XYZ file of C-alpha atoms in Angstrom:
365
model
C 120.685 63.862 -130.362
C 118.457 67.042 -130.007
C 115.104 67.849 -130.989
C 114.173 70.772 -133.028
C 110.578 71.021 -133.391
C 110.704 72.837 -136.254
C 114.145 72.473 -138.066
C 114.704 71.080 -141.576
C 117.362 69.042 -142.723
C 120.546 70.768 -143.968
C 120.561 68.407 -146.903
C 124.113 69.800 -147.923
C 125.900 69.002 -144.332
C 129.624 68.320 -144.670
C 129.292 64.993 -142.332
C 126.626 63.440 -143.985
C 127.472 61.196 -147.355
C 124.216 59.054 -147.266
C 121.148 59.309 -146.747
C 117.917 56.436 -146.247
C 114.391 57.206 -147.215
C 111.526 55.204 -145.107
C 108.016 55.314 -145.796
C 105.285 54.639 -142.850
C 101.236 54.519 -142.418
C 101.042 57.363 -140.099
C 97.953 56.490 -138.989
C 99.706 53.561 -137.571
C 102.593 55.678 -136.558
C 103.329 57.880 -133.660
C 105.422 60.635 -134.286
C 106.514 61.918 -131.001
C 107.361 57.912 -130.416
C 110.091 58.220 -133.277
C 111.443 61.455 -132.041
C 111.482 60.245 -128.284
C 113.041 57.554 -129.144
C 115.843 58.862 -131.632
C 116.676 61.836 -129.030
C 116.854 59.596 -125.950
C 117.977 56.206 -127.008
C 121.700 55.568 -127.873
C 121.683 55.803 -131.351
C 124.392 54.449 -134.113
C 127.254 56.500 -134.463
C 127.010 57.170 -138.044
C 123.588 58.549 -137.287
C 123.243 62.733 -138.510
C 120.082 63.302 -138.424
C 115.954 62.456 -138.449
C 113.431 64.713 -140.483
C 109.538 63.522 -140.614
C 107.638 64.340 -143.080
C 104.115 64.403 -143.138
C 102.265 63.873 -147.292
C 99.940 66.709 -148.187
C 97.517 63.974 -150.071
C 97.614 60.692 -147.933
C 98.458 59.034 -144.781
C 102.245 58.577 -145.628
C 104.838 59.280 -143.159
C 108.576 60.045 -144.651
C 111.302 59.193 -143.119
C 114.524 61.190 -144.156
C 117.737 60.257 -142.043
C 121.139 61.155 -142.948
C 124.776 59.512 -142.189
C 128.061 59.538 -142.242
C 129.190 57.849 -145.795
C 128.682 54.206 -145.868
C 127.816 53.884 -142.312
C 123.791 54.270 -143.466
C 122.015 51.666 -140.527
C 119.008 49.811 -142.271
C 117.981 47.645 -139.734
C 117.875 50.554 -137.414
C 115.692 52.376 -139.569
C 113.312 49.794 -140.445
C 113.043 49.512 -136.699
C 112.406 52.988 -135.919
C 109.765 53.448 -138.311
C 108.159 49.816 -138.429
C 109.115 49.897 -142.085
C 111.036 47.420 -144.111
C 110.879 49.060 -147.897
C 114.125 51.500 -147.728
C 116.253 52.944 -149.930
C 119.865 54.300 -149.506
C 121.108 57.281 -151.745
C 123.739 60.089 -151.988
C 123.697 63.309 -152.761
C 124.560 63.596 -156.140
C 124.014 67.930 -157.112
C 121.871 71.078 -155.338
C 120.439 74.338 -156.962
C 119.659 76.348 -154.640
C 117.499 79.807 -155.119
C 119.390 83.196 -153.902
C 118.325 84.673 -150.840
C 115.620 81.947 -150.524
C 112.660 82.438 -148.332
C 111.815 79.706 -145.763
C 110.285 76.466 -147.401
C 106.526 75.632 -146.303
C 106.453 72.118 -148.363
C 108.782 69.736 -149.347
C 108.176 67.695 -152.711
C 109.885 64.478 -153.479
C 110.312 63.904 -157.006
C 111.066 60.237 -157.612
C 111.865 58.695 -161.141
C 112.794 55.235 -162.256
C 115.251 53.243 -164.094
C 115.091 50.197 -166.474
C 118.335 49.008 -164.742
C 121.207 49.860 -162.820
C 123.340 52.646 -164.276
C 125.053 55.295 -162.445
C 125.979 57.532 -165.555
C 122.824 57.357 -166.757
C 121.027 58.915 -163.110
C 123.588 61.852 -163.692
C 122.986 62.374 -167.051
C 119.066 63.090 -166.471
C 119.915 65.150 -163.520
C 122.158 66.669 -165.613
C 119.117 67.060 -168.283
C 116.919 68.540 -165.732
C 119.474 71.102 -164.521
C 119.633 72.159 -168.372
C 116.132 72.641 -168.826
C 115.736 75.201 -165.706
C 118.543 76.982 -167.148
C 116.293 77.534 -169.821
C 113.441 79.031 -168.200
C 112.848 82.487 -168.619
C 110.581 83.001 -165.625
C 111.543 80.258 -163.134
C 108.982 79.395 -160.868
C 108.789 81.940 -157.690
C 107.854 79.403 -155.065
C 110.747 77.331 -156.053
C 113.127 77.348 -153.279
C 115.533 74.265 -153.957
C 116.349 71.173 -156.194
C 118.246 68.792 -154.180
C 119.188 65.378 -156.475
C 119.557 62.344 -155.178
C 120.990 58.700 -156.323
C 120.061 55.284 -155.278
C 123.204 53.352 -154.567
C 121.663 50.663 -156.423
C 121.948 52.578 -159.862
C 118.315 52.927 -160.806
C 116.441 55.108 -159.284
C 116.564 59.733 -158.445
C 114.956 61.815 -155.617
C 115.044 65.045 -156.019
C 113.761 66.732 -152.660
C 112.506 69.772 -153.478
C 111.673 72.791 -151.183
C 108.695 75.237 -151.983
C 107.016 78.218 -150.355
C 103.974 76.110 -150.112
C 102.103 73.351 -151.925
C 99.802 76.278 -153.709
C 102.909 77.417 -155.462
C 104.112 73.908 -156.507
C 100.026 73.413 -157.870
C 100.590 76.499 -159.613
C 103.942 75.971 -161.620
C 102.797 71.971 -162.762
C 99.475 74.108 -164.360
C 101.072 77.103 -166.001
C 103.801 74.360 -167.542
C 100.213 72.877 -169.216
C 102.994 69.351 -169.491
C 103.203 68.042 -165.853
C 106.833 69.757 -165.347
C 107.012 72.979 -162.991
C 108.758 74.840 -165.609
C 107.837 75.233 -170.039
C 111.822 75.364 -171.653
C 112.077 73.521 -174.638
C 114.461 71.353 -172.690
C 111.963 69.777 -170.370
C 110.540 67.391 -173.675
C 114.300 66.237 -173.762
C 113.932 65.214 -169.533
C 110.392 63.587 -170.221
C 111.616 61.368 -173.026
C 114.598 60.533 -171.612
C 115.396 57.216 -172.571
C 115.611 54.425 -170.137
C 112.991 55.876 -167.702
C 109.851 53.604 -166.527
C 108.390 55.628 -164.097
C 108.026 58.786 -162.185
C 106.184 60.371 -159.947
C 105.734 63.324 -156.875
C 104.248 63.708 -153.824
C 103.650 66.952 -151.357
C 104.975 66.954 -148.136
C 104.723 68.846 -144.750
C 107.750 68.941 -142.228
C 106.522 67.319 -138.547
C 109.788 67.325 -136.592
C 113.457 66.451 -136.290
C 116.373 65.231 -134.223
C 119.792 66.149 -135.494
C 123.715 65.524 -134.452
C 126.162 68.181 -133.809
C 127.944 68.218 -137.122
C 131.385 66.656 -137.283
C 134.080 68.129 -135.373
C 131.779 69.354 -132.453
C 128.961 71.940 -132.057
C 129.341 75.392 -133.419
C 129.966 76.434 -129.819
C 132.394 74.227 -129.301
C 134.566 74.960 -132.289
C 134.825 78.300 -131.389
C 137.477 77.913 -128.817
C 140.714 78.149 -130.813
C 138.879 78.109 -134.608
C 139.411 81.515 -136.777
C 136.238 83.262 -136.550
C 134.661 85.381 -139.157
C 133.271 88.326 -137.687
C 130.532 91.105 -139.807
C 131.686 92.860 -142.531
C 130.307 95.875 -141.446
C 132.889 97.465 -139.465
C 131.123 99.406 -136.448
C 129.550 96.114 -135.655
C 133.227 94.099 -135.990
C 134.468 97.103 -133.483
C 131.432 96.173 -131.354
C 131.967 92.341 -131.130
C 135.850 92.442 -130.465
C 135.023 94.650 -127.141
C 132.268 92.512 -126.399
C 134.951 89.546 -126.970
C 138.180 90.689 -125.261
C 136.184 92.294 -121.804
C 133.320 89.620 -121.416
C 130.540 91.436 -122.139
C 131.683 94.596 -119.671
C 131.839 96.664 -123.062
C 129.100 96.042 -125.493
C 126.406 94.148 -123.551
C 124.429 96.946 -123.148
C 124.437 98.854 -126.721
C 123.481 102.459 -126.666
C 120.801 101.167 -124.104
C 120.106 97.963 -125.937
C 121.011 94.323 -124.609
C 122.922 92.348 -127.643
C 124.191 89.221 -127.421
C 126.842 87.767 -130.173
C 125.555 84.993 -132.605
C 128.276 82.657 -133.951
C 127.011 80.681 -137.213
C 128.455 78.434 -139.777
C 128.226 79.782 -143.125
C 125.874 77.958 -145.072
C 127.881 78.092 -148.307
C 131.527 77.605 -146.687
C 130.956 76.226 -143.086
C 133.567 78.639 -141.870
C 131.885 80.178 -138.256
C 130.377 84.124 -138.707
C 130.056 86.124 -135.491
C 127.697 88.955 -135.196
C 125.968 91.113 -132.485
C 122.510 91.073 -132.171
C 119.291 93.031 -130.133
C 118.194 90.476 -127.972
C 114.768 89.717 -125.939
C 114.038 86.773 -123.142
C 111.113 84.561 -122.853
C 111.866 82.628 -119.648
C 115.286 80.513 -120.532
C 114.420 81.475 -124.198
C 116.923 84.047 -126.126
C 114.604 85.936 -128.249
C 116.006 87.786 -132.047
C 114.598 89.052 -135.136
C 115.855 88.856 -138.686
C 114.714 92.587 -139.442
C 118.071 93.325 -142.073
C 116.530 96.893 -140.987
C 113.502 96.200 -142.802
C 115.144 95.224 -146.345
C 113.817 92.525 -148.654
C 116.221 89.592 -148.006
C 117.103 87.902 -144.695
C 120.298 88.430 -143.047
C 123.265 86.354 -143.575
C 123.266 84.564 -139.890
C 119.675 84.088 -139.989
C 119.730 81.646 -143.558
C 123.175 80.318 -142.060
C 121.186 79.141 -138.567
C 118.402 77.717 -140.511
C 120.608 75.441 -142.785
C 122.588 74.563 -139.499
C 120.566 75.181 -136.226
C 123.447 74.794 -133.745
C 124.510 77.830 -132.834
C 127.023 79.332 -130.483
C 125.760 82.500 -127.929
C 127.842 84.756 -125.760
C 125.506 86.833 -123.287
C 127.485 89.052 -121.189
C 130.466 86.284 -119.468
C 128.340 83.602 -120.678
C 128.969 81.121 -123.470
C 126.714 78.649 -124.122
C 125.817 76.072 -127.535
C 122.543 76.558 -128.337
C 119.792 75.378 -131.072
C 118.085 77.987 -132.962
C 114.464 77.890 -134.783
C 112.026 80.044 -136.396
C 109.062 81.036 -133.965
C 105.513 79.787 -135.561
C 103.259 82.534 -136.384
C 101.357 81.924 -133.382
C 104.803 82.318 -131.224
C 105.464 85.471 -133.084
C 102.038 87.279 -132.642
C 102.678 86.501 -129.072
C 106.415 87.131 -128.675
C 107.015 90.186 -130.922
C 105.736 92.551 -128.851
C 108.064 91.743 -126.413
C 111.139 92.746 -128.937
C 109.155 96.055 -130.072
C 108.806 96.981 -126.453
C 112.985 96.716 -126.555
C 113.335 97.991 -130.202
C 110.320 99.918 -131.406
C 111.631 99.835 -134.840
C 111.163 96.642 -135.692
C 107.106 97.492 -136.325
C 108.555 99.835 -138.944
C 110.411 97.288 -140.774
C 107.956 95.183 -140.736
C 105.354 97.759 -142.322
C 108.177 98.803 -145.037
C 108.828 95.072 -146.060
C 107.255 92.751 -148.058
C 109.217 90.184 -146.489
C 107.798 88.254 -142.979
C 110.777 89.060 -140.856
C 111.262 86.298 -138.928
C 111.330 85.653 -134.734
C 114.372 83.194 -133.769
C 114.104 81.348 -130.820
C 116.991 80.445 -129.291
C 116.974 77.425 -126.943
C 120.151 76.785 -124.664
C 121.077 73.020 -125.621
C 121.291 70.397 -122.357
């Protein structure tokens, strides 16, 4: 398994039909010993993935591990984290925000059951999906709604990106009702029959080891797969000479050094090749998400951070790779570096309220 320091799940992967929730004292609990240990040891093979998750308000430590459908290991967890309360669930339904910023926090909504009913846990999800249709002005750091169901019948998780924990604080007070949005719908979700207890807490991503997704790495399903390549034609012209001569044509663009990027799509998991500026930092392939300054990402940059494996072709070369988001201290220090090769990329900045983001890109062993 690989470690991505600062990856978060891609709670919607096509391999992944359950997922187990541990909880931890993390003052009791190493990190870096979990992550060691998940990357180096042999893990089980219905193993996807391993997000930590630090709480905003206490000393817990979230574990959120993903697996192949009914091959969820719970003795393997418990022994990972040194935890024996876990609970298995699937993914039951997603709303996710268009062109969604990065998330900063994660909340995890939990609510509780007077018994085991599987209708029932859809029909409040299905409650609380109708209620945020309702809302007028939906709450701006809201980023994601992603519900979960115990397998045991009573009990939903809704994880639950946001900007930040500010904006979450925010919605839960303009609501004035403990809810993070004020429809007329949410009453119905709160008195929804059946339910004992609820609850949320705020939490703060501390590391990850994922699998290559089923059926190989990105890079690795290029050979032979149809590949999407950009819509926009002069750079589809651009990648097929890079393609068919190895780099000889289209390595060096009008003076520039590109690379191409090959992505699955986020929405339909079919692989989208681009060309991209690119800088070096040591081993380190260097990018920036600039969409020429305009206010939403690019395409390959919200594919690569719902699926971090990544396929690169530098010249000849073809390598797999894992791709992140540079911290803002890695960006104050590495963007001059890609202004130096592309001087507009300062301008884009200044004309965008967006943060235009610094991809690392980190060739995988």
């Amino acid at each position: 398994m690989t470690t991505n320091r600062a990856s978060w799940p891609d709670v919607d992967r096509p391999d992944a039909g359950s997922v187990l929730l541990a909880e931890a004292d993390a003052r009791e609990t190493s990190v870096k010993a979990i992550l060691d240990r998940a990357r180096r040891e042999p893990s089980p093979p219905g193993l996807r993935s391993v997000t930590l998750f630090r709480s905003v308000e206490d000393e817990t430590l979230v574990a959120y591990t993903q697996w192949a459908k009914d091959e969820a290991d719970h003795a393997y967890v418990a022994d990972l984290m040194g935890a024996g309360n876990l609970v298995e669930y699937r993914l039951h339904r997603s709303g996710v925000r268009d062109n969604s910023p990065a998330p900063g926090c994660v909340v995890l909504v939990t609510v509780d059951f007077d018994g085991s009913d599987p209708q029932r846990q859809q029909r409040w999800i299905d409650t609380v999906f109708d209620a945020m249709a309702g809302e007028t002005q939906p709450a701006q750091g809201g980023i994601s709604g992603h519900f979960h169901v115990s397998v045991d019948g009573t009990r939903v998780l809704n994880y639950a990106e946001w900007t930040d924990e500010r904006a979450h604080r925010e919605a839960l007070e303009r609501s004035g009702q403990g809810t993070v949005g004020s429809s007329p719908g949410w009453r119905r979700v709160q008195e929804f029959p059946g339910v004992i207890s609820g609850g949320y807490r705020r939490f703060r991503l501390v590391g990850s080891v994922s699998a290559t997704p089923a059926g190989g790495a990105v890079g690795r399903a290029v050979e032979g797969a149809e590949v999407s390549d950009s819509p926009m034609e002069w750079v589809a012209e651009h990648v097929r000479a890079y393609v068919e001569t190895d780099g000889r044509t289209g390595h060096l663009y009008q003076g520039w050094p590109t690379l191409l990027l090959t992505t699955r799509g986020r929405r339909t998991g079919r692989l989208r090749r681009t060309a991209l500026i690119y800088g070096r930092d040591g081993d380190r392939y260097l990018l920036v998400g600039s969409n020429a300054g305009s206010p939403e990402h690019p395409a390959w940059y919200l594919n690569l951070r719902s699926d971090p494996g990544v396929a690169v072709q530098v010249g000849g070369d073809r390598f797999d790779a894992q791709a992140r988001t540079a911290t803002a201290e890695e960006k104050e220090q590495l963007w001059p570096r890609m202004t130096a090769i592309f001087p507009l990329y300062d301008s884009y900045q200044a004309q965008s309220d967006r943060d235009i983001p610094l991809v690392v890109l980190e060739r995988s062993s």
